[in-house]
Coordinates of C-alpha atoms and ligand atoms in Angstrom, one line a residue:
M936 CA 26.3 16.2 -16.4
L937 CA 24.7 14.9 -13.2
R938 CA 24.2 11.2 -12.5
V939 CA 21.4 10.6 -10.1
A940 CA 20.4 7.3 -8.4
V941 CA 16.7 7.0 -7.5
V942 CA 16.1 4.2 -5.0
G943 CA 12.6 2.8 -5.5
S944 CA 10.6 2.7 -8.7
G945 CA 7.1 3.3 -7.2
P946 CA 5.2 6.4 -8.0
S947 CA 7.5 8.7 -6.0
G948 CA 10.6 7.3 -7.7
C949 CA 9.1 7.5 -11.1
Y950 CA 7.9 11.1 -10.6
T951 CA 11.3 12.0 -9.2
A952 CA 13.0 10.6 -12.3
Q953 CA 10.4 12.4 -14.5
S954 CA 10.9 15.7 -12.8
L955 CA 14.7 15.4 -13.0
V956 CA 14.7 14.8 -16.8
Q957 CA 12.1 17.5 -17.3
Q958 CA 14.0 20.1 -15.4
D959 CA 17.5 19.3 -16.4
A960 CA 18.4 18.6 -20.1
E961 CA 21.5 16.6 -19.3
V962 CA 20.9 14.6 -16.1
R963 CA 21.1 10.8 -16.3
V964 CA 19.0 8.9 -13.9
D965 CA 19.2 5.2 -12.7
V966 CA 16.1 4.0 -11.0
L967 CA 17.0 1.1 -8.7
D968 CA 14.5 -1.3 -7.3
R969 CA 15.1 -4.4 -5.1
L970 CA 12.4 -6.2 -7.1
P971 CA 12.8 -7.2 -10.7
C972 CA 9.5 -5.4 -11.5
P973 CA 8.9 -1.6 -11.5
Y974 CA 6.1 0.5 -10.2
G975 CA 6.1 -0.3 -6.4
L976 CA 2.7 -0.1 -4.8
V977 CA 1.0 0.6 -8.2
R978 CA 1.9 -3.0 -9.1
Y979 CA 2.0 -4.5 -5.6
G980 CA -0.5 -2.4 -3.6
V981 CA -3.3 -1.1 -5.8
A982 CA -6.1 -3.6 -5.7
P983 CA -6.3 -5.9 -8.8
D984 CA -9.9 -4.8 -9.4
H985 CA -8.9 -1.2 -9.6
E986 CA -7.9 -1.3 -13.3
K987 CA -8.2 2.4 -13.7
I988 CA -5.6 3.2 -11.0
K989 CA -3.4 0.4 -12.2
S990 CA -3.4 1.9 -15.7
L991 CA -1.2 4.6 -14.2
Q992 CA 1.5 2.1 -15.0
G993 CA 1.3 3.4 -18.6
A994 CA 2.4 6.9 -17.5
L995 CA 5.2 5.5 -15.2
R996 CA 6.4 3.3 -18.0
T997 CA 6.9 6.4 -20.2
V998 CA 9.2 7.8 -17.5
L999 CA 11.3 4.6 -17.2
E1000 CA 11.6 4.4 -21.0
H1001 CA 12.9 7.9 -21.3
E1002 CA 16.3 8.0 -23.0
R1003 CA 18.1 9.4 -20.0
V1004 CA 16.4 7.1 -17.4
R1005 CA 17.4 3.5 -16.8
F1006 CA 15.5 0.9 -14.7
L1007 CA 17.8 -1.4 -12.7
G1008 CA 15.6 -4.0 -11.1
G1009 CA 16.7 -6.7 -8.6
V1010 CA 19.1 -4.3 -6.9
P1011 CA 18.6 -4.1 -3.2
V1012 CA 20.2 -1.1 -1.5
G1013 CA 21.4 -1.5 2.1
P1014 CA 22.2 -4.5 4.2
G1015 CA 22.8 -7.6 2.0
G1016 CA 22.7 -5.5 -1.1
V1017 CA 24.5 -2.5 -2.6
P1018 CA 25.9 -0.6 0.4
A1019 CA 24.5 2.9 0.6
D1020 CA 28.0 4.3 0.8
L1021 CA 28.9 2.8 -2.5
L1022 CA 25.9 4.3 -4.2
R1023 CA 26.8 7.7 -2.8
R1024 CA 30.3 7.4 -4.3
L1025 CA 29.0 6.3 -7.7
Y1026 CA 26.4 9.1 -8.2
H1027 CA 26.3 12.8 -7.7
A1028 CA 23.1 12.4 -5.8
V1029 CA 20.9 9.6 -4.4
V1030 CA 17.2 10.1 -3.9
Y1031 CA 15.5 7.6 -1.6
C1032 CA 11.9 6.9 -2.7
V1033 CA 11.6 3.7 -0.7
G1034 CA 8.0 4.2 0.7
A1035 CA 6.9 2.8 4.0
A1036 CA 7.8 -0.9 4.0
A1037 CA 6.5 -2.0 7.4
D1038 CA 3.1 -2.0 9.2
R1039 CA 2.0 -0.2 12.3
R1040 CA 1.2 -2.6 15.1
L1041 CA -1.9 -2.6 17.3
G1042 CA 0.0 -3.4 20.4
V1043 CA -2.7 -5.6 22.0
P1044 CA -2.5 -9.1 23.3
G1045 CA -3.1 -11.9 20.8
E1046 CA -2.1 -9.7 17.8
D1047 CA 0.2 -12.4 16.4
L1048 CA -2.2 -15.3 16.8
P1049 CA -2.5 -17.6 13.8
G1050 CA -5.3 -16.1 11.6
S1051 CA -4.4 -12.5 12.5
W1052 CA -2.4 -10.7 9.8
P1053 CA -1.3 -7.2 8.8
A1054 CA -3.7 -6.3 5.9
T1055 CA -0.7 -5.4 3.8
E1056 CA 0.5 -9.1 3.8
F1057 CA -2.9 -10.2 2.5
V1058 CA -2.6 -7.4 -0.2
S1059 CA 0.9 -8.6 -1.1
W1060 CA -0.3 -12.1 -1.5
Y1061 CA -3.2 -11.3 -3.8
S1062 CA -1.0 -8.9 -5.7
A1063 CA 1.7 -11.6 -6.4
H1064 CA 4.5 -9.9 -4.4
P1065 CA 7.4 -12.4 -4.6
D1066 CA 8.1 -12.2 -0.9
A1067 CA 4.5 -12.9 0.1
A1068 CA 3.6 -16.3 1.4
D1069 CA 0.2 -18.0 1.1
G1070 CA -0.9 -17.6 4.7
G1071 CA -4.1 -19.7 4.1
Y1072 CA -5.9 -16.5 4.8
V1073 CA -9.4 -17.4 4.1
R1074 CA -9.1 -21.2 4.7
G1075 CA -11.8 -22.2 7.2
A1076 CA -12.9 -18.6 7.8
R1077 CA -16.6 -17.6 7.8
T1078 CA -16.3 -14.3 9.5
A1079 CA -13.5 -11.7 9.1
V1080 CA -12.7 -8.6 11.2
V1081 CA -10.8 -5.8 9.4
V1082 CA -9.5 -3.3 11.9
G1083 CA -9.1 0.3 10.6
M1084 CA -11.1 2.7 8.4
G1085 CA -8.6 3.7 5.7
N1086 CA -8.5 2.9 2.0
V1087 CA -6.4 -0.3 2.5
A1088 CA -9.1 -1.6 4.8
V1089 CA -11.7 -0.8 2.1
D1090 CA -9.6 -2.7 -0.4
V1091 CA -9.2 -5.8 1.6
V1092 CA -12.9 -5.8 2.6
R1093 CA -13.9 -5.5 -1.1
I1094 CA -11.5 -8.3 -2.3
L1095 CA -12.9 -10.6 0.5
A1096 CA -16.4 -9.8 -0.6
R1097 CA -15.9 -10.2 -4.4
G1098 CA -16.7 -13.5 -6.1
A1099 CA -14.3 -15.4 -8.2
A1100 CA -16.1 -14.5 -11.4
E1101 CA -15.4 -10.8 -10.7
L1102 CA -11.8 -11.4 -9.8
S1103 CA -10.9 -13.8 -12.7
G1104 CA -10.7 -10.8 -15.1
T1105 CA -7.9 -9.2 -13.1
D1106 CA -4.2 -10.0 -13.0
M1107 CA -4.5 -11.7 -9.6
P1108 CA -2.2 -14.8 -9.4
E1109 CA -3.9 -18.0 -10.0
A1110 CA -3.3 -19.5 -6.6
A1111 CA -4.8 -16.5 -4.8
L1112 CA -7.8 -16.5 -7.2
R1113 CA -8.5 -20.2 -6.5
A1114 CA -8.1 -19.7 -2.7
L1115 CA -10.4 -16.7 -2.7
A1116 CA -12.9 -18.6 -4.9
A1117 CA -12.9 -21.5 -2.5
G1118 CA -13.3 -19.2 0.5
R1119 CA -16.4 -19.1 2.6
V1120 CA -16.1 -15.7 4.3
R1121 CA -19.7 -14.3 4.5
E1122 CA -19.5 -11.7 7.2
I1123 CA -16.9 -8.9 7.1
H1124 CA -16.8 -6.4 10.0
M1125 CA -14.8 -3.2 9.2
V1126 CA -14.2 -1.7 12.5
G1127 CA -13.1 1.9 13.4
R1128 CA -12.2 3.3 16.8
R1129 CA -13.7 6.7 15.9
G1130 CA -16.7 7.8 14.0
P1131 CA -17.7 8.0 10.4
S1132 CA -16.7 11.7 10.0
Q1133 CA -13.1 10.7 11.1
A1134 CA -12.7 7.7 8.8
R1135 CA -9.7 8.0 6.5
F1136 CA -11.1 6.3 3.4
T1137 CA -12.1 8.3 0.3
T1138 CA -15.8 8.4 -0.6
K1139 CA -15.3 6.9 -4.1
E1140 CA -13.7 3.8 -2.5
L1141 CA -16.4 3.7 0.2
R1142 CA -19.2 3.8 -2.3
E1143 CA -17.8 0.9 -4.2
L1144 CA -18.6 -1.4 -1.2
G1145 CA -22.3 -0.6 -1.8
A1146 CA -22.0 -1.5 -5.5
L1147 CA -20.7 -5.1 -4.9
P1148 CA -23.0 -7.7 -6.3
D1149 CA -24.8 -10.0 -3.9
T1150 CA -23.4 -8.1 -0.9
E1151 CA -25.2 -5.9 1.6
V1152 CA -23.6 -3.1 3.6
L1153 CA -24.9 -2.4 7.0
A1154 CA -24.3 0.4 9.5
D1155 CA -25.8 0.9 12.9
P1156 CA -27.3 4.4 13.2
A1157 CA -26.9 4.5 17.0
E1158 CA -23.3 3.6 16.9
A1159 CA -22.5 6.0 14.0
A1160 CA -24.4 8.7 15.8
L1161 CA -21.9 8.7 18.7
D1162 CA -20.0 10.9 16.2
P1163 CA -21.2 14.4 17.0
A1164 CA -21.0 15.3 13.2
Y1165 CA -23.2 12.4 12.2
R1166 CA -26.6 14.0 12.5
D1167 CA -25.6 17.3 10.9
P1168 CA -22.5 16.9 8.8
S1169 CA -23.0 20.2 7.0
A1170 CA -20.0 21.9 8.7
L1171 CA -17.6 19.2 7.9
P1172 CA -15.0 19.4 5.1
A1173 CA -16.4 18.1 1.8
A1174 CA -14.7 14.7 1.9
A1175 CA -15.8 13.8 5.5
R1176 CA -19.3 15.1 4.8
R1177 CA -19.6 12.8 1.8
N1178 CA -18.4 9.8 3.8
V1179 CA -20.9 10.5 6.5
E1180 CA -23.7 10.9 4.0
V1181 CA -22.9 7.5 2.5
V1182 CA -22.8 5.8 5.9
R1183 CA -26.1 7.5 6.8
G1184 CA -27.6 6.1 3.7
W1185 CA -26.6 2.5 4.7
A1186 CA -27.7 3.0 8.2
A1187 CA -31.1 4.3 7.1
A1188 CA -31.6 1.3 4.7
A1189 CA -30.6 -1.1 7.4
S1190 CA -32.5 0.6 10.1
G1191 CA -30.3 -0.7 12.9
A1192 CA -29.4 -3.9 11.1
V1193 CA -25.9 -4.3 12.6
T1194 CA -27.6 -6.6 15.0
G1195 CA -30.8 -6.9 13.1
R1196 CA -32.0 -9.4 10.5
P1197 CA -29.8 -9.9 7.5
G1198 CA -31.3 -9.5 4.0
R1199 CA -31.0 -12.0 1.2
A1200 CA -27.5 -11.2 -0.1
T1201 CA -24.9 -13.9 0.3
R1202 CA -22.3 -11.6 1.9
R1203 CA -22.6 -8.9 4.5
I1204 CA -20.2 -6.0 5.2
R1205 CA -20.8 -4.4 8.6
L1206 CA -19.4 -1.0 9.3
R1207 CA -18.7 -0.7 13.0
F1208 CA -17.8 2.5 14.7
H1209 CA -16.5 3.6 18.1
L1210 CA -14.9 0.2 18.9
R1211 CA -11.2 -0.1 19.7
P1212 CA -9.5 -3.4 19.7
V1213 CA -8.1 -4.5 23.1
E1214 CA -7.4 -8.2 22.6
L1215 CA -7.5 -10.9 20.1
L1216 CA -8.9 -14.1 21.6
A1217 CA -7.8 -17.6 20.8
R1218 CA -10.0 -20.5 20.0
A1219 CA -8.4 -23.9 19.3
G1220 CA -4.9 -22.3 18.9
R1221 CA -5.9 -19.6 16.5
V1222 CA -7.8 -16.4 16.5
G1223 CA -11.5 -16.9 17.2
A1224 CA -12.7 -13.4 18.2
V1225 CA -11.7 -9.8 18.7
R1226 CA -12.5 -8.0 22.0
F1227 CA -13.3 -4.4 21.5
E1228 CA -13.9 -1.6 24.0
R1229 CA -16.7 0.8 23.1
T1230 CA -15.5 4.4 22.8
V1231 CA -17.0 7.8 22.9
P1232 CA -15.6 11.1 21.5
D1233 CA -13.3 12.9 23.9
G1234 CA -14.3 16.3 22.5
D1235 CA -10.9 16.8 21.1
G1236 CA -11.1 14.7 17.9
G1237 CA -10.0 11.5 19.8
V1238 CA -11.9 8.9 21.7
T1239 CA -12.0 7.6 25.2
G1240 CA -12.9 4.2 26.5
T1241 CA -16.2 3.5 28.2
G1242 CA -15.3 0.3 30.1
R1243 CA -17.9 -1.5 28.1
Y1244 CA -16.7 -4.3 25.8
E1245 CA -17.9 -6.3 22.9
E1246 CA -16.5 -9.5 21.3
I1247 CA -16.8 -10.1 17.5
E1248 CA -16.3 -13.6 16.3
A1249 CA -13.7 -13.9 13.5
Q1250 CA -11.5 -16.6 12.1
L1251 CA -9.6 -14.1 10.1
V1252 CA -8.4 -10.7 11.4
L1253 CA -6.7 -8.2 9.1
R1254 CA -5.1 -5.3 10.9
S1255 CA -5.2 -2.4 8.6
V1256 CA -3.9 0.4 10.7
G1257 CA -1.4 2.0 8.4
Y1258 CA 2.1 1.6 7.1
R1259 CA 5.3 2.5 8.8
G1260 CA 8.6 3.6 7.2
V1261 CA 11.8 1.6 7.7
A1262 CA 15.1 3.4 8.1
P1263 CA 17.3 3.3 5.0
Q1264 CA 20.9 2.3 5.7
G1265 CA 23.0 5.1 6.9
L1266 CA 20.3 7.8 7.0
P1267 CA 19.0 9.7 10.0
F1268 CA 15.5 8.5 11.0
D1269 CA 12.6 9.8 13.0
T1270 CA 11.3 6.7 14.6
A1271 CA 8.2 8.3 15.9
N1272 CA 6.9 9.2 12.4
G1273 CA 8.8 6.5 10.4
T1274 CA 10.3 9.2 8.1
V1275 CA 13.7 10.6 7.2
P1276 CA 14.2 14.2 8.5
H1277 CA 14.5 16.6 5.6
L1278 CA 14.3 20.2 4.4
A1279 CA 12.4 20.4 1.2
G1280 CA 13.7 16.9 0.3
R1281 CA 17.3 17.4 1.5
V1282 CA 18.2 14.9 4.1
V1283 CA 19.0 16.5 7.4
R1284 CA 21.1 15.0 10.2
A1285 CA 21.4 16.8 13.5
G1286 CA 20.3 20.1 11.9
A1287 CA 22.8 19.9 9.0
V1288 CA 22.0 19.0 5.4
V1289 CA 23.6 15.7 4.3
P1290 CA 25.2 16.6 0.9
G1291 CA 23.9 14.7 -2.1
V1292 CA 21.2 12.7 -0.3
Y1293 CA 17.5 13.4 -0.8
V1294 CA 14.1 11.8 -0.1
A1295 CA 10.7 11.8 -1.8
G1296 CA 7.4 10.1 -1.2
W1297 CA 6.3 8.3 1.9
I1298 CA 9.7 8.0 3.4
K1299 CA 9.8 11.8 3.3
R1300 CA 6.3 12.7 4.4
G1301 CA 4.8 9.6 5.9
P1302 CA 2.2 7.1 4.4
T1303 CA -0.5 9.5 3.5
G1304 CA -2.2 10.8 0.3
V1305 CA -3.1 9.3 -3.0
I1306 CA -0.7 8.4 -5.8
G1307 CA -0.9 11.9 -7.3
T1308 CA 0.3 13.4 -4.1
N1309 CA 3.7 12.1 -4.9
R1310 CA 4.1 14.3 -8.0
P1311 CA 4.4 17.7 -6.2
C1312 CA 6.4 16.0 -3.4
A1313 CA 8.9 14.7 -6.0
K1314 CA 9.0 18.0 -7.7
E1315 CA 9.9 19.8 -4.5
T1316 CA 12.8 17.4 -3.9
V1317 CA 14.1 17.7 -7.4
T1318 CA 13.9 21.5 -7.2
S1319 CA 16.2 21.3 -4.1
L1320 CA 18.5 18.8 -5.8
L1321 CA 18.9 20.9 -8.9
A1322 CA 19.4 24.0 -6.9
D1323 CA 22.4 22.1 -5.4
A1324 CA 23.7 21.0 -8.8
G1325 CA 26.7 23.3 -8.7
L1326 CA 27.9 21.7 -5.5
L1327 CA 27.0 18.2 -6.5
A1328 CA 28.8 18.5 -9.9
G1329 CA 32.0 19.3 -8.0
A1330 CA 31.8 16.0 -6.1
D1331 CA 34.5 13.4 -6.8
V1332 CA 32.3 10.9 -8.7
P1333 CA 34.2 8.5 -11.0
G1334 CA 33.6 8.9 -14.8
G1335 CA 32.1 6.1 -16.8
D1336 CA 28.9 4.1 -16.2
P1337 CA 28.0 3.4 -12.6
L1338 CA 26.6 0.1 -13.7
T1339 CA 30.1 -1.2 -14.5
A1340 CA 31.1 -0.5 -10.9
L1341 CA 27.9 -2.1 -9.6
R1342 CA 28.6 -5.2 -11.8
A1343 CA 32.1 -5.4 -10.3
E1344 CA 30.4 -5.7 -6.9
G1345 CA 28.5 -8.7 -8.2
V1346 CA 25.2 -6.9 -8.9
E1347 CA 23.4 -8.3 -12.0
P1348 CA 20.4 -6.1 -12.5
V1349 CA 17.2 -6.9 -14.4
E1350 CA 17.2 -4.2 -17.0
W1351 CA 14.2 -3.0 -19.0
A1352 CA 14.4 -5.8 -21.5
G1353 CA 14.2 -8.3 -18.6
W1354 CA 11.1 -6.5 -17.2
R1355 CA 9.5 -6.5 -20.7
A1356 CA 10.1 -10.3 -20.8
I1357 CA 8.4 -10.6 -17.4
E1358 CA 5.4 -8.8 -18.9
R1359 CA 5.3 -11.1 -21.9
A1360 CA 5.5 -14.1 -19.7
E1361 CA 2.6 -12.8 -17.6
A1362 CA 0.5 -12.3 -20.8
E1363 CA 1.4 -15.8 -22.0
L1364 CA 0.4 -17.3 -18.6
G1365 CA -2.9 -15.4 -18.7
A1366 CA -3.6 -16.8 -22.2
A1367 CA -2.7 -20.3 -21.2
L1368 CA -5.1 -20.0 -18.2
G1369 CA -7.9 -18.5 -20.3
R1370 CA -7.6 -15.2 -18.4
T1371 CA -6.0 -11.9 -19.5
V1372 CA -2.6 -11.1 -17.9
V1373 CA -1.8 -13.2 -14.8
K1374 CA 1.1 -12.1 -12.5
L1375 CA 4.0 -14.3 -11.8
P1376 CA 4.0 -14.8 -8.0
D1377 CA 7.5 -15.9 -7.0
W1378 CA 11.2 -14.9 -7.4
E1379 CA 12.1 -18.0 -9.5
S1380 CA 9.5 -17.5 -12.2
L1381 CA 10.1 -13.7 -12.3
L1382 CA 13.9 -14.2 -12.7
T1383 CA 13.6 -17.0 -15.1
A1384 CA 11.4 -14.9 -17.3
A1385 CA 13.7 -11.9 -17.0
R1386 CA 16.8 -13.9 -17.8
A1387 CA 15.2 -15.4 -20.9
G1388 CA 14.3 -11.9 -22.1
S1389 CA 17.8 -10.6 -21.5
R1390 CA 19.5 -13.2 -23.6
Ligands
NAP507 P1 -4.7 5.2 6.9 O1 -5.4 5.9 5.8 O2 -3.7 5.9 7.7 O3 -5.8 4.5 7.9 C1 -5.4 3.8 9.0 C2 -6.6 3.5 9.8 O4 -6.2 2.7 10.9 C3 -7.4 4.7 10.4 O5 -8.8 4.4 10.4 C4 -6.9 4.7 11.9 O6 -7.8 5.2 12.8 C5 -6.8 3.2 12.1 N1 -5.9 2.9 13.3 C6 -4.6 3.3 13.5 N2 -4.1 2.8 14.6 C7 -5.1 2.1 15.2 C8 -5.3 1.4 16.4 N3 -4.2 1.3 17.2 N4 -6.4 0.8 16.6 C9 -7.5 0.9 15.8 N5 -7.4 1.6 14.6 C10 -6.3 2.2 14.3 O7 -3.8 4.0 6.3 P2 -4.1 3.0 5.1 O8 -5.5 2.6 4.9 O9 -3.0 2.0 5.3 O10 -3.7 3.9 3.8 C11 -2.4 4.4 3.6 C12 -2.4 5.4 2.5 O11 -2.6 4.7 1.2 C13 -3.5 6.4 2.6 O12 -3.1 7.7 2.2 C14 -4.6 5.9 1.6 O13 -5.5 6.8 1.2 C15 -3.7 5.3 0.5 N6 -4.4 4.3 -0.2 C16 -5.2 4.7 -1.2 C17 -5.9 3.8 -2.0 C18 -6.8 4.4 -3.1 O14 -6.8 5.5 -3.4 N7 -7.7 3.6 -3.6 C19 -5.9 2.5 -1.7 C20 -5.1 2.0 -0.7 C21 -4.3 3.0 0.1 P3 -7.6 6.7 13.4 O15 -8.0 7.6 12.2 O16 -8.5 6.8 14.5 O17 -6.1 6.9 13.7

């Protein structure tokens, strides 16, 4: 009987556990997470107004409640937590499903000015991640620039543009809801360095911007038309073609309104293309504008600078230029891609497979794809792992429950009962506030609720 540790309880960790118990009738799986709450980015990344995607938690819950799967929350693996070596000794195999925990940087002057944030920190804050601080994101801001044209950019633009009435029905923490409700951001520029056919967002997400109440979406036809596929998108892959068609619709309705007269809506979202950030400019000690260089296509899918510049005023800048993986302790790491080198999920160091260590999800293939992409990715890894089962079973792994050994090291995990208690506390908080479920936003309240539930 194999004992497997899965590190990370986001979609890739849960799909890995699911695939393991589906394909092996005896395996026992511990899913470890440094947070007391499961589900990774489904809980702390999917936007609170995306209830349908969030409802995936139901499917992930079924996995973690499987009789041969155990959730162990509040267990960091690596420096300051459970040493990776120890985990390796306690289990026949360890699968790292730790995602991509850091952000890519722009690498331009002024990037770290007050008022300029990685978009993912803003996401963490309104998602109640216990490590997130209230950065005072929208305080005093009238105009925001969001750099990047991916789905995270669309998420943060949409949350900035939504009114409090629309957000109060979500599980957003109360402090974030109040801050956003009191915010005065009226202009949001979402800026891409390439054209609409090269944007990374999905059309469903893009279209949602056009459906926001009291908000108009504007795009400049001339700017968008620098993209050679803009005028005739028929040869594009379906997803890119649909994106271009949506942008064309907005550009036609606005008839050049990026600089033109605004309509009557309270808020405006301006899609800007072919502008690459070159500097964030300070005003009174914080960000006041972003300086962009205009770009043109280089004929090779990329862009080249034109030496012409434009400044866009902004008191809030959210840099949404992608996630980046962080090296798990003791594992080989490809710093260029932010991933762990692997062969079909088996970790590889200097051309040789590292026995018993596997990867799945973003740390394996990079921060791309939608949640469902993790399912085949996890399956591939599990197929490799189970093909190695004969070798793994021969490893010198102590009998008995690994949790006993972890406890001996001072680890006191939040088990499933503790997590269920957090869920109950969030429902009670929601009821007390006259809302539905409201997330607990800090370590203390999470751990207090979990402990009360474990007693
Ligand atoms: P992403 O899809 O990789 O988009 C990153 C964006 O940043 C691209 O537009 C990219 O432009 C731009 N960028 C990168 N470096 C830049 C630079 N130095 N200057 C200016 N722009 C730069 O990343 P993401 O939005 O963080 O999303 C990550 C993953 O999560 C994606 O797979 C996404 O689909 C997924 N996700 C899905 C949902 C959903 O389904 N609702 C929600 C959130 C996230 P270039 O293309 O020119 O490089």
